[in-house]
XYZ file of N, CA, C and O in Angstrom:
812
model
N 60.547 14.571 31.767
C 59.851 15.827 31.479
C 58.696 15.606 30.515
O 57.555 16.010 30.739
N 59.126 14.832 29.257
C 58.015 14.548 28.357
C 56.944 13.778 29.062
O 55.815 14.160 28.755
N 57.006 12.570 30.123
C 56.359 11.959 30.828
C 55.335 12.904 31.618
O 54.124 12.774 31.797
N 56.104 13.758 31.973
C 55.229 14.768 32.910
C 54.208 15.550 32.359
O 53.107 15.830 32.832
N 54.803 15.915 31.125
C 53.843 16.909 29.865
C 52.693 16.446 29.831
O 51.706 17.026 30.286
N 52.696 14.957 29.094
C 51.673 14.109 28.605
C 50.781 13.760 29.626
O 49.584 13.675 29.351
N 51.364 13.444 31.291
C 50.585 13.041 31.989
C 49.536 14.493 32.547
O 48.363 14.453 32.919
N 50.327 15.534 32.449
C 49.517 16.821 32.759
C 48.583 17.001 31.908
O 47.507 17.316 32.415
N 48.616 16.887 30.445
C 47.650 17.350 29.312
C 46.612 16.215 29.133
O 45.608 16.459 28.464
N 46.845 14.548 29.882
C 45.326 13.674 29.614
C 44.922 14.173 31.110
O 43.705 14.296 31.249
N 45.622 14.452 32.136
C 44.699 15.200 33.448
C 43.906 16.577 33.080
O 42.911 16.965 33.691
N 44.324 17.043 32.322
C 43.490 18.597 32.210
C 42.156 18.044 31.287
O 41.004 18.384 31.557
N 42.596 16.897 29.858
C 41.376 16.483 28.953
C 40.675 15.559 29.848
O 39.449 15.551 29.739
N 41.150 14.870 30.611
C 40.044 14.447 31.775
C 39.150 15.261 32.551
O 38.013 14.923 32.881
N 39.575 16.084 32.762
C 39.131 16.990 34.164
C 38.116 17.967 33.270
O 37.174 18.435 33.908
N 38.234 18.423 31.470
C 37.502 18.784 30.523
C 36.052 18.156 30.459
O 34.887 18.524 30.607
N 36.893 16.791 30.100
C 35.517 16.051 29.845
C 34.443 15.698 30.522
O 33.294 15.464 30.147
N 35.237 15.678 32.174
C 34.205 15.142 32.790
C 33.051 16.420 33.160
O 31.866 16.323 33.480
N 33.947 17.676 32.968
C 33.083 19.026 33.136
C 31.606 18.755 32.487
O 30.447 18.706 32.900
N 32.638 18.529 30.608
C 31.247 18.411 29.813
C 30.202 17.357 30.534
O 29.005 17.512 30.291
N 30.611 16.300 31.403
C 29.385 15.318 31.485
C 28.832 15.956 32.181
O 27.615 15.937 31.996
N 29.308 16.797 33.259
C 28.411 16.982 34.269
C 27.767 18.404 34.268
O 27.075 18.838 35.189
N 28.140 19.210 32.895
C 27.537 20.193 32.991
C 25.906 20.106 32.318
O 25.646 19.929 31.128
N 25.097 20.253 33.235
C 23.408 20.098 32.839
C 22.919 21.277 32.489
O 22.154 20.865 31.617
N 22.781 22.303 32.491
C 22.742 23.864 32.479
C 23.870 24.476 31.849
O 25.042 24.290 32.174
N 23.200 25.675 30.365
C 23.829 26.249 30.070
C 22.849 27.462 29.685
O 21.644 27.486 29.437
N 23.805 28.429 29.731
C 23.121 30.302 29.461
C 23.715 31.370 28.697
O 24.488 32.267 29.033
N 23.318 31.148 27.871
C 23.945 32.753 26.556
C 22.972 33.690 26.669
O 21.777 33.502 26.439
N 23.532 34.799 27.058
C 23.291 36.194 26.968
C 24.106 37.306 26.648
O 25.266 37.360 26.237
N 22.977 38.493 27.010
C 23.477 39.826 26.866
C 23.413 40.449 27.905
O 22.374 40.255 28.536
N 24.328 41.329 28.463
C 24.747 42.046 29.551
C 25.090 43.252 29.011
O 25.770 43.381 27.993
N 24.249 44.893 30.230
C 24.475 45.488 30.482
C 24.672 45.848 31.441
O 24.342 45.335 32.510
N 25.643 47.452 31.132
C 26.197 47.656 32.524
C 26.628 49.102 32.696
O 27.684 49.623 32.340
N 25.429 49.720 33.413
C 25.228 51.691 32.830
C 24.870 51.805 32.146
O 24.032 50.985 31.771
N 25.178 52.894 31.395
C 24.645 53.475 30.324
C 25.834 53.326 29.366
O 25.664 54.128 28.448
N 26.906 52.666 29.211
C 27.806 53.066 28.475
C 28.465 51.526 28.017
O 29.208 51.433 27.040
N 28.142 50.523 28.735
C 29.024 49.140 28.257
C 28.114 48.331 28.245
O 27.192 48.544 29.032
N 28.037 46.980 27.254
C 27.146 46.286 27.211
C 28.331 45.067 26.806
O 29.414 45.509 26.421
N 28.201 43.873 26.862
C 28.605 42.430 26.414
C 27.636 41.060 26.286
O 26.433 41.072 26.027
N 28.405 39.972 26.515
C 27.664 38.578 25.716
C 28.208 38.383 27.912
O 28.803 39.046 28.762
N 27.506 37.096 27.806
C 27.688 35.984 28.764
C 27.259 34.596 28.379
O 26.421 34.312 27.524
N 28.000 33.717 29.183
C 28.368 32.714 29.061
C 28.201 31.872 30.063
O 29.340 31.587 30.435
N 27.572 31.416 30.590
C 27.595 30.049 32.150
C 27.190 28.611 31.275
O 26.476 28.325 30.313
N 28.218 27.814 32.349
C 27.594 26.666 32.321
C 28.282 25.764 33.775
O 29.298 26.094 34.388
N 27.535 24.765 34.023
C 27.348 24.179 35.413
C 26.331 23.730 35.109
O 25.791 23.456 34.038
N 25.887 23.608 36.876
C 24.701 23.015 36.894
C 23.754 23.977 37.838
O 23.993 25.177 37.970
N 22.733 23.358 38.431
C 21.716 24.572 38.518
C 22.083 25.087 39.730
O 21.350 25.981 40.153
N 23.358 24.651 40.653
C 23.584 25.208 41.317
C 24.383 25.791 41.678
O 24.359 26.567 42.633
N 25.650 25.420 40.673
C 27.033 26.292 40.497
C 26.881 26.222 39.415
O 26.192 25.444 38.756
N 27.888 27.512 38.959
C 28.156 27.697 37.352
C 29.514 28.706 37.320
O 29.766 29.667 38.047
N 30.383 28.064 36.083
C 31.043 29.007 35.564
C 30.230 29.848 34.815
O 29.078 29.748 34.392
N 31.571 31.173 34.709
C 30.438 32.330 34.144
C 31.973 33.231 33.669
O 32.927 33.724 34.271
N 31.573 33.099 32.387
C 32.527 33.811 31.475
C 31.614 35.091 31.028
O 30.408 35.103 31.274
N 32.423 36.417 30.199
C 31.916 37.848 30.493
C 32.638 38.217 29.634
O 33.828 38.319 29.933
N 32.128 38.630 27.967
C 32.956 39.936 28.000
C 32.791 41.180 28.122
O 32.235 41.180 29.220
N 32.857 42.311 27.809
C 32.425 43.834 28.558
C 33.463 44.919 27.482
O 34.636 45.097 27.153
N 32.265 45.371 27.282
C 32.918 46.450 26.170
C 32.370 47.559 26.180
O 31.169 47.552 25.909
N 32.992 48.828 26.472
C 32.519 50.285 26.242
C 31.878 50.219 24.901
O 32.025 49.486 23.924
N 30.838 51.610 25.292
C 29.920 51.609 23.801
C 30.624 52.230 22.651
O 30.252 52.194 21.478
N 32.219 53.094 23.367
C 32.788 54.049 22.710
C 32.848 55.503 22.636
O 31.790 55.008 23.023
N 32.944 56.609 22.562
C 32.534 57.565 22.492
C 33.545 58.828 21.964
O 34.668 59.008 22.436
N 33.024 59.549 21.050
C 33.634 60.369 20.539
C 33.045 61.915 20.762
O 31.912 62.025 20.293
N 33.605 63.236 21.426
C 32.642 64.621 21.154
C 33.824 65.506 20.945
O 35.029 65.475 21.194
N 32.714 66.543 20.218
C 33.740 67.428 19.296
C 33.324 68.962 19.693
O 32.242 69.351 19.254
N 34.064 69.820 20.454
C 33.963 71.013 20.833
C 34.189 72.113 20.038
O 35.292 71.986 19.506
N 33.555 73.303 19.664
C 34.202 74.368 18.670
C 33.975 75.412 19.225
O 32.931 75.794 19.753
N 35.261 76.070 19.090
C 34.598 77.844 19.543
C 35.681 78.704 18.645
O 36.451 78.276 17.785
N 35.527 79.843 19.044
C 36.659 81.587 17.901
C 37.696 80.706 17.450
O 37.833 80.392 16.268
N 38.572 80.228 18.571
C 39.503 80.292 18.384
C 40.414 78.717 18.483
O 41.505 78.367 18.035
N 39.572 78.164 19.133
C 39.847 76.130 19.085
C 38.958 74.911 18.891
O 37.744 75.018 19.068
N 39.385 74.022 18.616
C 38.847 72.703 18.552
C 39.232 71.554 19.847
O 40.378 71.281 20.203
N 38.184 71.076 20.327
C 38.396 70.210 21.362
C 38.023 68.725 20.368
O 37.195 68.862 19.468
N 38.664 67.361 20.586
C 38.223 66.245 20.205
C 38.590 65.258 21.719
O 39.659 65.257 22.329
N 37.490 64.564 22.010
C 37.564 63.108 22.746
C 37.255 61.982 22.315
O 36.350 62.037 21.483
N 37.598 61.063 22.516
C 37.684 59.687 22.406
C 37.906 58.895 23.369
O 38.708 59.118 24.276
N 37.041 57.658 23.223
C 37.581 56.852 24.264
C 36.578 55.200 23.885
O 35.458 55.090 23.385
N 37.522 54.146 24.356
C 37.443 52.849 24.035
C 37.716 52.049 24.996
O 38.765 52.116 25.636
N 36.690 51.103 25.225
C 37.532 49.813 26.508
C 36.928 48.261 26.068
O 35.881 48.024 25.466
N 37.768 47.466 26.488
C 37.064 46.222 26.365
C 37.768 45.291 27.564
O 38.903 45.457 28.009
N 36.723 44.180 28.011
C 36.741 43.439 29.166
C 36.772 42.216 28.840
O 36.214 41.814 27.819
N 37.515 41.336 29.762
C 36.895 39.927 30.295
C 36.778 39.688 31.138
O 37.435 40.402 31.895
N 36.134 38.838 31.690
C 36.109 38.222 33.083
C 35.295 36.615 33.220
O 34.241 36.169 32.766
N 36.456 36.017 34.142
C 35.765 34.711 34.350
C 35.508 34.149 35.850
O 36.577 33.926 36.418
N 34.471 33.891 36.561
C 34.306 33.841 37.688
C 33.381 32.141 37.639
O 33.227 31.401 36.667
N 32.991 31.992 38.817
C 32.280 30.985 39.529
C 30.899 31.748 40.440
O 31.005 32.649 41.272
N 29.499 31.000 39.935
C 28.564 31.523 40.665
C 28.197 30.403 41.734
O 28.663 29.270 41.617
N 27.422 30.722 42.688
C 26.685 29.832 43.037
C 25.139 30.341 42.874
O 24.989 31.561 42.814
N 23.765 29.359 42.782
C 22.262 29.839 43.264
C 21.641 28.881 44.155
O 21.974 27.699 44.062
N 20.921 29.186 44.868
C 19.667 28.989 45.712
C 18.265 29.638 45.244
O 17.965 30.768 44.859
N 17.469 28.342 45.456
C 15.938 29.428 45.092
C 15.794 29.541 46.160
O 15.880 28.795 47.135
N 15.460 30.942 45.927
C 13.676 31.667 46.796
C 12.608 31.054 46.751
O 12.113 30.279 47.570
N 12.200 31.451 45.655
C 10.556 30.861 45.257
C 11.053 30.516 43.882
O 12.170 30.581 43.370
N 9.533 30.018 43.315
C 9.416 29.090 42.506
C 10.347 29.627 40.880
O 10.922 29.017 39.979
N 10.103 30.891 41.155
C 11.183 31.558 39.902
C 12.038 32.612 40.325
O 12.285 33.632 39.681
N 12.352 32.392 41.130
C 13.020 33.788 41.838
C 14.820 32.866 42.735
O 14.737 32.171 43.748
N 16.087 33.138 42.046
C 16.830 32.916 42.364
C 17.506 33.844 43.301
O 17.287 35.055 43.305
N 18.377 33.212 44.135
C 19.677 34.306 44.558
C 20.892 33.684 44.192
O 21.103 32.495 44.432
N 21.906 34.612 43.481
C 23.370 34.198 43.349
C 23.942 35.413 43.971
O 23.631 36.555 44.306
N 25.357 34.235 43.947
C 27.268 34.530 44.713
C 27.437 34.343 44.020
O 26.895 33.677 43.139
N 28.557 35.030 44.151
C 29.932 34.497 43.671
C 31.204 35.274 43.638
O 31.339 36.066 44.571
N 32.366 35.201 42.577
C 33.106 35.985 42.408
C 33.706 35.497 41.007
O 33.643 34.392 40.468
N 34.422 36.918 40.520
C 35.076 36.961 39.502
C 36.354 37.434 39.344
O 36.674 38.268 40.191
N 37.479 37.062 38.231
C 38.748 37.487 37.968
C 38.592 38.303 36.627
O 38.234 37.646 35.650
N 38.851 39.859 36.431
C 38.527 40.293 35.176
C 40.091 41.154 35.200
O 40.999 41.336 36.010
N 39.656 41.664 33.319
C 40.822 42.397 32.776
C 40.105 43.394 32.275
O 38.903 43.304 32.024
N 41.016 44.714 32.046
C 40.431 45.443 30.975
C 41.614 46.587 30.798
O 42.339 47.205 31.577
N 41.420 46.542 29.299
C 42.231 47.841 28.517
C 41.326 48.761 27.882
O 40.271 48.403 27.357
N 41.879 50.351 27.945
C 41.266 51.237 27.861
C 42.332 51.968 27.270
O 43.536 51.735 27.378
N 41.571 53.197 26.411
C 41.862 54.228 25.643
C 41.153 54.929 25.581
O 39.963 54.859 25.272
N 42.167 56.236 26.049
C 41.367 57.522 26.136
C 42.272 58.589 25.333
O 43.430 58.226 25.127
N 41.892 59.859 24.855
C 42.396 60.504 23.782
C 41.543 61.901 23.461
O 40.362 62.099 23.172
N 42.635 62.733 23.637
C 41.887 64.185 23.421
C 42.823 64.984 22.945
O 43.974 64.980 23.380
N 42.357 65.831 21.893
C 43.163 66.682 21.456
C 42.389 68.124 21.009
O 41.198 68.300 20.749
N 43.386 68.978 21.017
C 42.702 70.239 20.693
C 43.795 70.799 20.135
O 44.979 70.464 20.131
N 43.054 71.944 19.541
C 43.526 72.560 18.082
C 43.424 74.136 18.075
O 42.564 74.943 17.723
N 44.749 74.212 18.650
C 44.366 76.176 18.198
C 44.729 76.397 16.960
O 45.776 76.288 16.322
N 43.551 76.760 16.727
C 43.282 77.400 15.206
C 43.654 79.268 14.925
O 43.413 79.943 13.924
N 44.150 79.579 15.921
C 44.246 81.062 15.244
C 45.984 81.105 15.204
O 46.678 80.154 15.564
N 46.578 82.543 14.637
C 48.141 81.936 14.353
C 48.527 82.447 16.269
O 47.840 83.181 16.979
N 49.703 81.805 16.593
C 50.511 80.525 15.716
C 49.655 79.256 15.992
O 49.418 78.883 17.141
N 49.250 78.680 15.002
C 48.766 77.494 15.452
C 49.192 76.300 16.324
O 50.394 76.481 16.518
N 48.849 75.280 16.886
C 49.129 74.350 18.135
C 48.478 73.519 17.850
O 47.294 73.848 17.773
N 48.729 72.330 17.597
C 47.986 71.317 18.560
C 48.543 70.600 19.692
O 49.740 70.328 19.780
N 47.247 70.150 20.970
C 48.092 69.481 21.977
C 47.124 67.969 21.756
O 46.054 67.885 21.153
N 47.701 67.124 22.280
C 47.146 65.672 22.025
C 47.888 64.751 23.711
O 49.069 64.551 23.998
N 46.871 64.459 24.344
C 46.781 63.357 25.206
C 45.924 62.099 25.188
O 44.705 61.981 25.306
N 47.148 60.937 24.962
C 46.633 59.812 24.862
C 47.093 58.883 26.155
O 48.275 58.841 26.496
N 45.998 58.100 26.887
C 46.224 58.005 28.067
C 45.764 56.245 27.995
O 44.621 56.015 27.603
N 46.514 55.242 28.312
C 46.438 53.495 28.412
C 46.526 53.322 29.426
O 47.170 53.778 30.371
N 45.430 52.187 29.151
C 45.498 51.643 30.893
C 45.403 50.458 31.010
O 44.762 50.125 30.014
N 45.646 49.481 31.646
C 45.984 47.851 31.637
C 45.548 47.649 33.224
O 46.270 47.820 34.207
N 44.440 47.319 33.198
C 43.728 46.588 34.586
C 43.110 45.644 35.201
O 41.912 45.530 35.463
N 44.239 44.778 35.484
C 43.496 43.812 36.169
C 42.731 43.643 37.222
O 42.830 44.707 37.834
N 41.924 42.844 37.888
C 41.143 43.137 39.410
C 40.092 42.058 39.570
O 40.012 41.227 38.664
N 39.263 41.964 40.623
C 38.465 41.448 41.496
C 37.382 41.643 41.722
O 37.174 42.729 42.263
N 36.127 40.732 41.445
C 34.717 41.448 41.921
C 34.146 40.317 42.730
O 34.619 39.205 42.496
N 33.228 40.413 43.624
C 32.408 39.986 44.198
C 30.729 39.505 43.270
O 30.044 40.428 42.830
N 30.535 38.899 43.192
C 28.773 38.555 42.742
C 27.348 38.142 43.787
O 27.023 37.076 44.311
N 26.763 39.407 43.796
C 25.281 39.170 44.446
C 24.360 39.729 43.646
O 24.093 40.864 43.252
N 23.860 38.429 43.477
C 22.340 38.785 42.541
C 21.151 38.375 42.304
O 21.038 37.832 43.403
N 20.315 38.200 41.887
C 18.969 37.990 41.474
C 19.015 37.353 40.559
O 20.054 37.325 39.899
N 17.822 36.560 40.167
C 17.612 36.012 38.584
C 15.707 35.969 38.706
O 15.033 35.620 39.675
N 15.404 36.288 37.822
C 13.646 35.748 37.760
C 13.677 34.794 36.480
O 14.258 35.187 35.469
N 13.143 33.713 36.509
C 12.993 33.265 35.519
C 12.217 33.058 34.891
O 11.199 32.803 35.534
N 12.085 33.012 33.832
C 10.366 32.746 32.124
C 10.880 31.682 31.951
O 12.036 31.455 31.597
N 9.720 30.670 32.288
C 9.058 29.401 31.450
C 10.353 28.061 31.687
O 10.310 26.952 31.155
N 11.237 28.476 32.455
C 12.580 27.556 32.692
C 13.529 27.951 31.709
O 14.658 27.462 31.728
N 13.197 28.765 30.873
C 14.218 28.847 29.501
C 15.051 30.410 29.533
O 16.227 30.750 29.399
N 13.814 31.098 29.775
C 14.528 33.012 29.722
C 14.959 33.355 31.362
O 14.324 33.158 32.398
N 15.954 33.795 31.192
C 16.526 34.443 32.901
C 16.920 36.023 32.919
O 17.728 36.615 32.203
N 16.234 36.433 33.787
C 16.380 38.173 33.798
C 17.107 38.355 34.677
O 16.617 37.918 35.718
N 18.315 38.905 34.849
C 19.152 39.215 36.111
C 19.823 39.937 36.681
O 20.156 40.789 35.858
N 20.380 40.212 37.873
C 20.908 41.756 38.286
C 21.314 41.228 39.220
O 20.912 40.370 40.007
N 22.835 42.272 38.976
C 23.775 42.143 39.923
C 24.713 43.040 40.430
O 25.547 43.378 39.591
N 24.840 43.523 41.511
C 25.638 43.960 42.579
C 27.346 43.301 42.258
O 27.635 42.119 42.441
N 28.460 44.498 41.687
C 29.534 43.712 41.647
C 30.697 44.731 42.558
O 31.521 45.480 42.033
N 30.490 44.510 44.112
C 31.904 45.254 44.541
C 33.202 44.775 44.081
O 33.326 43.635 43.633
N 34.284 45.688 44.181
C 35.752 45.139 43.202
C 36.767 46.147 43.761
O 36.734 47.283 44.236
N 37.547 45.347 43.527
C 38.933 45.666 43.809
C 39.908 45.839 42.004
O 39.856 44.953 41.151
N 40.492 46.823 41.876
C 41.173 46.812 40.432
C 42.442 47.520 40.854
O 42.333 48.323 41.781
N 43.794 47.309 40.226
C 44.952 47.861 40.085
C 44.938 48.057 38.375
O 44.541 47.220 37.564
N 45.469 49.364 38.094
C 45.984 49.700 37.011
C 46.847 50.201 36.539
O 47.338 51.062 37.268
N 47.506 50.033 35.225
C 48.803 50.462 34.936
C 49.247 50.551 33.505
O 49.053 49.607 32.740
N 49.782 51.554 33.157
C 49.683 52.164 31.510
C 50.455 53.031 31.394
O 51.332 52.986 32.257
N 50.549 53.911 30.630
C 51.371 55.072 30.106
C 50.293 56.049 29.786
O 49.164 55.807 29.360
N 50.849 57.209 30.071
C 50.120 58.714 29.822
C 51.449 59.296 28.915
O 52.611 59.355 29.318
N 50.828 59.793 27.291
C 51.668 60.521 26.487
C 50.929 61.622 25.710
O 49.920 61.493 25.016
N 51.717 62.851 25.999
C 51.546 64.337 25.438
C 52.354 65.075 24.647
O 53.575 65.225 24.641
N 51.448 65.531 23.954
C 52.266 65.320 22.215
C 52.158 67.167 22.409
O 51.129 67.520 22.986
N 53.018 68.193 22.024
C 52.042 69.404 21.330
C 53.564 69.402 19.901
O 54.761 69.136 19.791
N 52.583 69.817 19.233
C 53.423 70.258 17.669
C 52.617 72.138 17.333
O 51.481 72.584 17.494
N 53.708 72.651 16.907
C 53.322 73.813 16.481
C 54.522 74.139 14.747
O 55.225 73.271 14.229
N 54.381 75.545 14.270
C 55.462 75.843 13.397
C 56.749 76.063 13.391
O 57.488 76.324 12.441
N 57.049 75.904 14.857
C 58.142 76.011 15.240
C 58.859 74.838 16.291
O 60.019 74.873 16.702
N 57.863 73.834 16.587
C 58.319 73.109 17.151
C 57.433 71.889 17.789
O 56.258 71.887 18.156
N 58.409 70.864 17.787
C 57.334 69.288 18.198
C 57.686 68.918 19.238
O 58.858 69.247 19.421
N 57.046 68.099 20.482
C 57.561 67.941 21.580
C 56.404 66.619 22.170
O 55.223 66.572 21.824
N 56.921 65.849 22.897
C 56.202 64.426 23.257
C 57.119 63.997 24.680
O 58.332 63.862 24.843
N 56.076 63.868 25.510
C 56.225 63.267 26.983
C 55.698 62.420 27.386
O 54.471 62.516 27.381
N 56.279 61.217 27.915
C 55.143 60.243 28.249
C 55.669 59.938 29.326
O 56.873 60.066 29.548
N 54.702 59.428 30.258
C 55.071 58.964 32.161
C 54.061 57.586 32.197
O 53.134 57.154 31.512
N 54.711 57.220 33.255
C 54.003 55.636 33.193
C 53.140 56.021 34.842
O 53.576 56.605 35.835
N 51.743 55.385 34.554
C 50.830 55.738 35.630
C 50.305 54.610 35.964
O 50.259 53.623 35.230
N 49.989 54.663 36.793
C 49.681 53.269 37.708
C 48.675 53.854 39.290
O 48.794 54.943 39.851
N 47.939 52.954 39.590
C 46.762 53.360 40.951
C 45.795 51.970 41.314
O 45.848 50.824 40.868
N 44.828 52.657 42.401
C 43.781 51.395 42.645
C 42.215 51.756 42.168
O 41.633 52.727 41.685
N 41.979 50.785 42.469
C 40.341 51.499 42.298
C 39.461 50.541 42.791
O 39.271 49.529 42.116
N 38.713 50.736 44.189
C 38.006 49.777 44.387
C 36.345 50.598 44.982
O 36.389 51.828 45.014
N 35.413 50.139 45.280
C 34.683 50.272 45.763
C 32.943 49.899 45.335
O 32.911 48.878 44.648
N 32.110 50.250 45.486
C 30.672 49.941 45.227
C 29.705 50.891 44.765
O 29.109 51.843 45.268
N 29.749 50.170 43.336
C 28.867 51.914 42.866
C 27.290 51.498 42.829
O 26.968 51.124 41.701
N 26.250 51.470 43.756
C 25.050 51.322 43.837
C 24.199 52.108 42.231
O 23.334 51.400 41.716
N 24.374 52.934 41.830
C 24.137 53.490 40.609
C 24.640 52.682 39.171
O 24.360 53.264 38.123
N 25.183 51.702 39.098
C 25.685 50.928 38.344
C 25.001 49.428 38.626
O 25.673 48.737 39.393
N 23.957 48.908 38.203
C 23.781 47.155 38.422
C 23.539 46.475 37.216
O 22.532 46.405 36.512
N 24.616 46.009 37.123
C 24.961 44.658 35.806
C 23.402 43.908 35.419
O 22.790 43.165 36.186
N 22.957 44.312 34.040
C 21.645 43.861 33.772
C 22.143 42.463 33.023
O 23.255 42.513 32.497
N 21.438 41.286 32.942
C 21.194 40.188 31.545
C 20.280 39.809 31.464
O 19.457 39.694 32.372
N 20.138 39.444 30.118
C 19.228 38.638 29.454
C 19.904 37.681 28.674
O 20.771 37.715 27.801
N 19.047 36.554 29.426
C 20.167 34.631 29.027
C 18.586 34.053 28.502
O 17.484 34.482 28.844
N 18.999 32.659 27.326
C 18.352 32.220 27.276
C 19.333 30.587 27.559
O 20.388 30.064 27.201
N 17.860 30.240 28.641
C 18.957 28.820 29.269
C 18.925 27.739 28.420
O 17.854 27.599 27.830
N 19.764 26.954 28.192
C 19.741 25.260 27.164
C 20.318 23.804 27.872
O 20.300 22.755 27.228
């Protein structure tokens, strides 16, 4: 067993190192994606495949409702990874096309509560988790500045399963009460209104 360990862990620092020799191309950037999530990226390969690491993070968002007689509050939080394999081909002289695909995660939090303020008072509170793993596809573009700056956009259809807990709280003067159900679904499809922006500078 120990034989086996050791021989698995100098095959993986082999199979490391030789990455590093042969990786000629590398790209740090920034990625957006909508109006609402932005992250870092990561490739390295060579100029014609590349790994491509991702992380992806909601911008956040909080709004606060008031009227006679209640208070509305929302919230909400997500953060991503994802690690895939590209491939490119040039077009022309600065003008790429990439493939590929990716394996991503993401957890999310969402949260709203409201507040009756006149008697008897209430509050109700839903906090809603979600744990999703899934699948994307990569087609995209790159233009490039001077061999060094890469501008790029991408098309990511996907496949996602998710799964979390939904819990509802209300407390009043007379009484507290909390329900939670476990929720789970899919989510796949192609949102043309959504294309993954970056800006990499290559080394």
């Amino acid at each position: 067993m120990k034989k086996s360990l050791l021989t698995f862990v100098c095959l993986c620092m082999t199979c490391f190192l030789m990455a590093q020799d042969t990786a000629r191309q590398r790209e740090l950037g920034l990625v957006l994606y909508g109006f609402d999530h932005f992250g870092f990226s990561y490739k390295t390969g060579s100029a014609q495949s590349l790994w491509r690491f991702k992380t992806l993070f909601s911008s956040g968002s909080t709004m606060k409702e008031e009227s006679e007689n209640k208070e509305i509050k929302y919230g909400s939080n997500a953060v991503g990874i994802s690690i895939g394999k590209e491939f490119r081909s040039k077009l022309m002289n600065n003008l790429e096309f990439r493939y590929g695909a990716d394996i991503s995660f993401q957890y999310s939090i969402n949260k709203n509560q409201t507040n009756i303020t006149t008697n008897p008072k209430s509050v109700f509170k839903n906090t809603d988790t979600r744990y999703t793993p899934g699948i994307n596809a990569v087609i995209g573009l790159n233009y490039v500045l001077k061999d060094r700056f890469v501008i790029g956009a991408e098309l990511l259809p996907y496949f996602s399963y998710y799964t979390g807990k939904s819990k509802n709280e209300t407390s009043n003067d007379t009484n507290n009460s909390s329900i939670s159900s476990n929720i789970s679904g899919f989510n796949y499809g192609l949102n043309i209104s959504y294309v993954l922006i970056s800006f990499a500078y290559r080394f």
